[in-house]
Tab-separated table of N, CA and C in Angstrom:
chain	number	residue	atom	x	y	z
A	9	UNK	N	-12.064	-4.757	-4.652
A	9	UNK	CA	-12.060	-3.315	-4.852
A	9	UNK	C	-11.234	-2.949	-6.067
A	10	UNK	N	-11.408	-1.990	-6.862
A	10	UNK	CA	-10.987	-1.968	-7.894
A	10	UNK	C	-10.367	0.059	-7.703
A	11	UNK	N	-9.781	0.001	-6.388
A	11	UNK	CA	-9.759	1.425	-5.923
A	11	UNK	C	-8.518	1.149	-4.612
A	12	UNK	N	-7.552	1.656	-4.741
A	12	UNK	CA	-6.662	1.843	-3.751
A	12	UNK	C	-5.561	3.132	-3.178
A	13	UNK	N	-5.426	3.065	-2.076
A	13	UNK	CA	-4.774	4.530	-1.473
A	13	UNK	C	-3.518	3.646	-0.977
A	14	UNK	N	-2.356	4.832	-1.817
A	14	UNK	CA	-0.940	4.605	-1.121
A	14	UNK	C	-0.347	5.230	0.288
A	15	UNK	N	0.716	4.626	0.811
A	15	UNK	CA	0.793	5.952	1.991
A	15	UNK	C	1.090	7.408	1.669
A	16	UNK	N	1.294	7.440	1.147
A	16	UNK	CA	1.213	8.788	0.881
A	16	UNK	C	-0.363	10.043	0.457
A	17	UNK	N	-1.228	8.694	0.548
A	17	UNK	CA	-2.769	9.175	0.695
A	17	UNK	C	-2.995	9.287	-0.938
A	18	UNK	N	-2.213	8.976	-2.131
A	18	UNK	CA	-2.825	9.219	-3.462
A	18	UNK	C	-3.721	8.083	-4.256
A	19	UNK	N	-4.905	8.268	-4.437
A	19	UNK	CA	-5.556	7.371	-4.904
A	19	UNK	C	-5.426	6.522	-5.959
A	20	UNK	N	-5.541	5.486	-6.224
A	20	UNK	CA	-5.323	4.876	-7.318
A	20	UNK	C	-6.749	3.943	-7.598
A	21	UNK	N	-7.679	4.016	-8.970
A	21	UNK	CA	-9.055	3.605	-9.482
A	21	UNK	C	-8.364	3.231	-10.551
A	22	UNK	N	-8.961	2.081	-10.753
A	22	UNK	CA	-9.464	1.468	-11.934
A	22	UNK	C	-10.683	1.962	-12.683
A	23	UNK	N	-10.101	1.979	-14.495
A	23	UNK	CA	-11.167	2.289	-15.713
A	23	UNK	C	-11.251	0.807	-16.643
A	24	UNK	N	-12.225	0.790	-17.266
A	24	UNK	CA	-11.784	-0.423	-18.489
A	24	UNK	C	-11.128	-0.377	-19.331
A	25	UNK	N	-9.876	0.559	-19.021
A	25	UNK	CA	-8.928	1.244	-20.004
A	25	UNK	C	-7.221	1.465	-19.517
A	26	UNK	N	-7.885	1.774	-18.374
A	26	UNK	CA	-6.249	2.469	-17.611
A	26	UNK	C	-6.439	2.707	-16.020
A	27	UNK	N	-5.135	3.212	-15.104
A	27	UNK	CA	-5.370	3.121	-13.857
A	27	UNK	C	-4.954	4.686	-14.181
A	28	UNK	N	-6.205	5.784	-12.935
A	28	UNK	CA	-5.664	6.483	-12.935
A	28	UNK	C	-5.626	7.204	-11.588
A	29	UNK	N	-4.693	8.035	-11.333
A	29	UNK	CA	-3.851	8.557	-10.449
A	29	UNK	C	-4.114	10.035	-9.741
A	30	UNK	N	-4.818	9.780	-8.716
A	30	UNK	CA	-5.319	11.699	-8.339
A	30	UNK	C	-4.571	11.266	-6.978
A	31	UNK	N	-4.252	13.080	-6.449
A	31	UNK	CA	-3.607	12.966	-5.088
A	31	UNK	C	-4.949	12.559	-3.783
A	32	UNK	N	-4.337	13.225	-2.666
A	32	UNK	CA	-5.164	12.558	-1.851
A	32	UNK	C	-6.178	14.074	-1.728
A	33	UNK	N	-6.450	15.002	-2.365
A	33	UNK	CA	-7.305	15.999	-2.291
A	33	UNK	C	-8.320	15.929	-3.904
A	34	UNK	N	-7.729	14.801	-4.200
A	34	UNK	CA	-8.972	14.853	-5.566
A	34	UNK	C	-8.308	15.076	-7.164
A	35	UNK	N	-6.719	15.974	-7.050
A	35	UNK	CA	-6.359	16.593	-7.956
A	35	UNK	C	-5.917	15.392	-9.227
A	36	UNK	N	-6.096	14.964	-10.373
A	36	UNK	CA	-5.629	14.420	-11.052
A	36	UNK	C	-3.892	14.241	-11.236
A	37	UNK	N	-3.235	13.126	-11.236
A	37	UNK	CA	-1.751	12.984	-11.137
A	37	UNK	C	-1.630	12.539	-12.789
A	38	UNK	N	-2.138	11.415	-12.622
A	38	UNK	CA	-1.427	10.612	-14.373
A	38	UNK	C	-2.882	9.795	-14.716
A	39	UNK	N	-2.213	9.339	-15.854
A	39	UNK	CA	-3.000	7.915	-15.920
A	39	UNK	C	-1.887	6.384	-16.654
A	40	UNK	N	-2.025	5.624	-16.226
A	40	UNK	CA	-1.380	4.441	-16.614
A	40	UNK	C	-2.320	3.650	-17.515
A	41	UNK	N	-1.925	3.401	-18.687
A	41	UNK	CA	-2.614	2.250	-19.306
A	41	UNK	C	-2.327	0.601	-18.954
A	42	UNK	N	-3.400	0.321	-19.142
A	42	UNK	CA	-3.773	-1.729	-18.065
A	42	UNK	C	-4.452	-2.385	-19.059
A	43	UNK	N	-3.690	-3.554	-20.037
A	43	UNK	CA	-4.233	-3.989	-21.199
A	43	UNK	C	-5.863	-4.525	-20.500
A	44	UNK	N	-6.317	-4.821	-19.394
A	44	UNK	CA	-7.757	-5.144	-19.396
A	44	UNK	C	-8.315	-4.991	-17.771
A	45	UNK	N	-9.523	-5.212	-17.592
A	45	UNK	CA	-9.908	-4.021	-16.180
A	45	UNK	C	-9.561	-4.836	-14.997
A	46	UNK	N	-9.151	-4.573	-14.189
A	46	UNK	CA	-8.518	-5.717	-13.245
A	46	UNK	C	-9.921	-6.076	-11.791
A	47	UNK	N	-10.082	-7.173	-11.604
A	47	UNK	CA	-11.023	-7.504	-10.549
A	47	UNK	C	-10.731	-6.681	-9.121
A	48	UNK	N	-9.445	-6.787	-8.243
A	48	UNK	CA	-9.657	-5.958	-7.542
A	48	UNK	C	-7.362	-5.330	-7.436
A	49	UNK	N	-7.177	-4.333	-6.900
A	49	UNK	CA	-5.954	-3.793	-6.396
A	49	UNK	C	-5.487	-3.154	-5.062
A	50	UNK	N	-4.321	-3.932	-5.212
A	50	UNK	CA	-3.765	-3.816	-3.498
A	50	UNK	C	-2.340	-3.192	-3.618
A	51	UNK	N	-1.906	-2.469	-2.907
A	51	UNK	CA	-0.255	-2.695	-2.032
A	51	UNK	C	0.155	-3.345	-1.775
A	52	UNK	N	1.206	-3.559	-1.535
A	52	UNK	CA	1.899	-4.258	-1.056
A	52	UNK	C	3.313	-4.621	-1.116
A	53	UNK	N	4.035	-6.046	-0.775
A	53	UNK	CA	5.892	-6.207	-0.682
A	53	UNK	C	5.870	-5.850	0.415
A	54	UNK	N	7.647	-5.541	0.697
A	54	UNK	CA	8.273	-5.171	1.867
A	54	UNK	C	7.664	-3.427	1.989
A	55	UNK	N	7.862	-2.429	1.055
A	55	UNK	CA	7.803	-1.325	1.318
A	55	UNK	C	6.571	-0.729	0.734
A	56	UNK	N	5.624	-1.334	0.037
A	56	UNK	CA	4.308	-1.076	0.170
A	56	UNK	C	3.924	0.030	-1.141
A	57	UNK	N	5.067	-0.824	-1.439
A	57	UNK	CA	5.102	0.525	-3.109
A	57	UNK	C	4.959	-0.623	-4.418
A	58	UNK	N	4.410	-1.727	-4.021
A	58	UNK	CA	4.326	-2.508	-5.366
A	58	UNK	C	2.715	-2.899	-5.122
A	59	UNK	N	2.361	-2.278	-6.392
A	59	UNK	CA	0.840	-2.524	-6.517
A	59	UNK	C	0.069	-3.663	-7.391
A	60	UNK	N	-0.686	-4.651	-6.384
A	60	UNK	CA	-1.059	-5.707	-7.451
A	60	UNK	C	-2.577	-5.803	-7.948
A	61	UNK	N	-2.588	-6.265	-9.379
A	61	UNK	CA	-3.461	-6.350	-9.575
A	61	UNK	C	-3.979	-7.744	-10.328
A	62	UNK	N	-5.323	-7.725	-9.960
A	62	UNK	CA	-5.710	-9.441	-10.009
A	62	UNK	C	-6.996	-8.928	-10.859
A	63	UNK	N	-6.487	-9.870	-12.240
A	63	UNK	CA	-7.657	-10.357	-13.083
A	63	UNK	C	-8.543	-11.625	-13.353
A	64	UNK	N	-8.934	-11.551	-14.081
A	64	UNK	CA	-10.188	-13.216	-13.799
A	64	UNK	C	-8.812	-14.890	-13.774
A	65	UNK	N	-8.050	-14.020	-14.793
A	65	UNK	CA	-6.961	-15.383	-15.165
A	65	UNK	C	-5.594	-15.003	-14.852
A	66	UNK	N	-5.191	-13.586	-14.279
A	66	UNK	CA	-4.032	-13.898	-13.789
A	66	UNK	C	-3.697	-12.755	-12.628
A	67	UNK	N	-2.426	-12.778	-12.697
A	67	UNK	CA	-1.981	-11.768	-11.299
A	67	UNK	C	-1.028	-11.009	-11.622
A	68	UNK	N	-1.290	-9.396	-11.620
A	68	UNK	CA	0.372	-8.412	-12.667
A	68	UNK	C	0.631	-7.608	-11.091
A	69	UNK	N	1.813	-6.720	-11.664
A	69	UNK	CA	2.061	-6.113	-10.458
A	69	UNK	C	3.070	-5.025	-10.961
A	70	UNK	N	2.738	-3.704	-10.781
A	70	UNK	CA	3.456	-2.311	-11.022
A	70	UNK	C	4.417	-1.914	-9.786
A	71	UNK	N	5.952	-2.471	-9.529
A	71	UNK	CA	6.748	-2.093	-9.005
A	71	UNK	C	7.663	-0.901	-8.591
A	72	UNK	N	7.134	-0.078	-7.310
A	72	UNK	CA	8.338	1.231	-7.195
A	72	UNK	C	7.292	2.509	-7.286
A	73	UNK	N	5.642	1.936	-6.906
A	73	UNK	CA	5.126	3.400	-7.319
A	73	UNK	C	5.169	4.093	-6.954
A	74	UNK	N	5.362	5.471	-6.860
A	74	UNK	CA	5.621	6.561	-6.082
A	74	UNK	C	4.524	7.216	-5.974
């Protein structure tokens, strides 16, 4: 999946460009730039606020998202 929801219900999608960030009613939050499009993204750690993402050749991970 290239599409994930935090607890807090805010979505997080993947572009071939950047990750971007709407709440859980649709509204646009941010966007993050992602040097290339990631295969799929998860949650996860102890507190479920570090988001990983897995590409063809490796594995990154955005720590503390709020």
């Amino acid at each position: 999946l290239r599409n994930a929801i935090n607890e807090e219900g805010n979505i997080y999608v993947c572009t071939a460009v950047s990750l971007q960030i709407f709440n859980s009613k649709g509204k646009f939050i941010c966007i993050i730039n992602i040097p290339i499009l990631p295969v799929s993204i998860c949650f996860g750690y102890d507190n479920m606020k570090t988001l990983y993402m897995t590409y063809y050749n490796k594995v990154g991970n955005i720590r503390d998202i709020k």
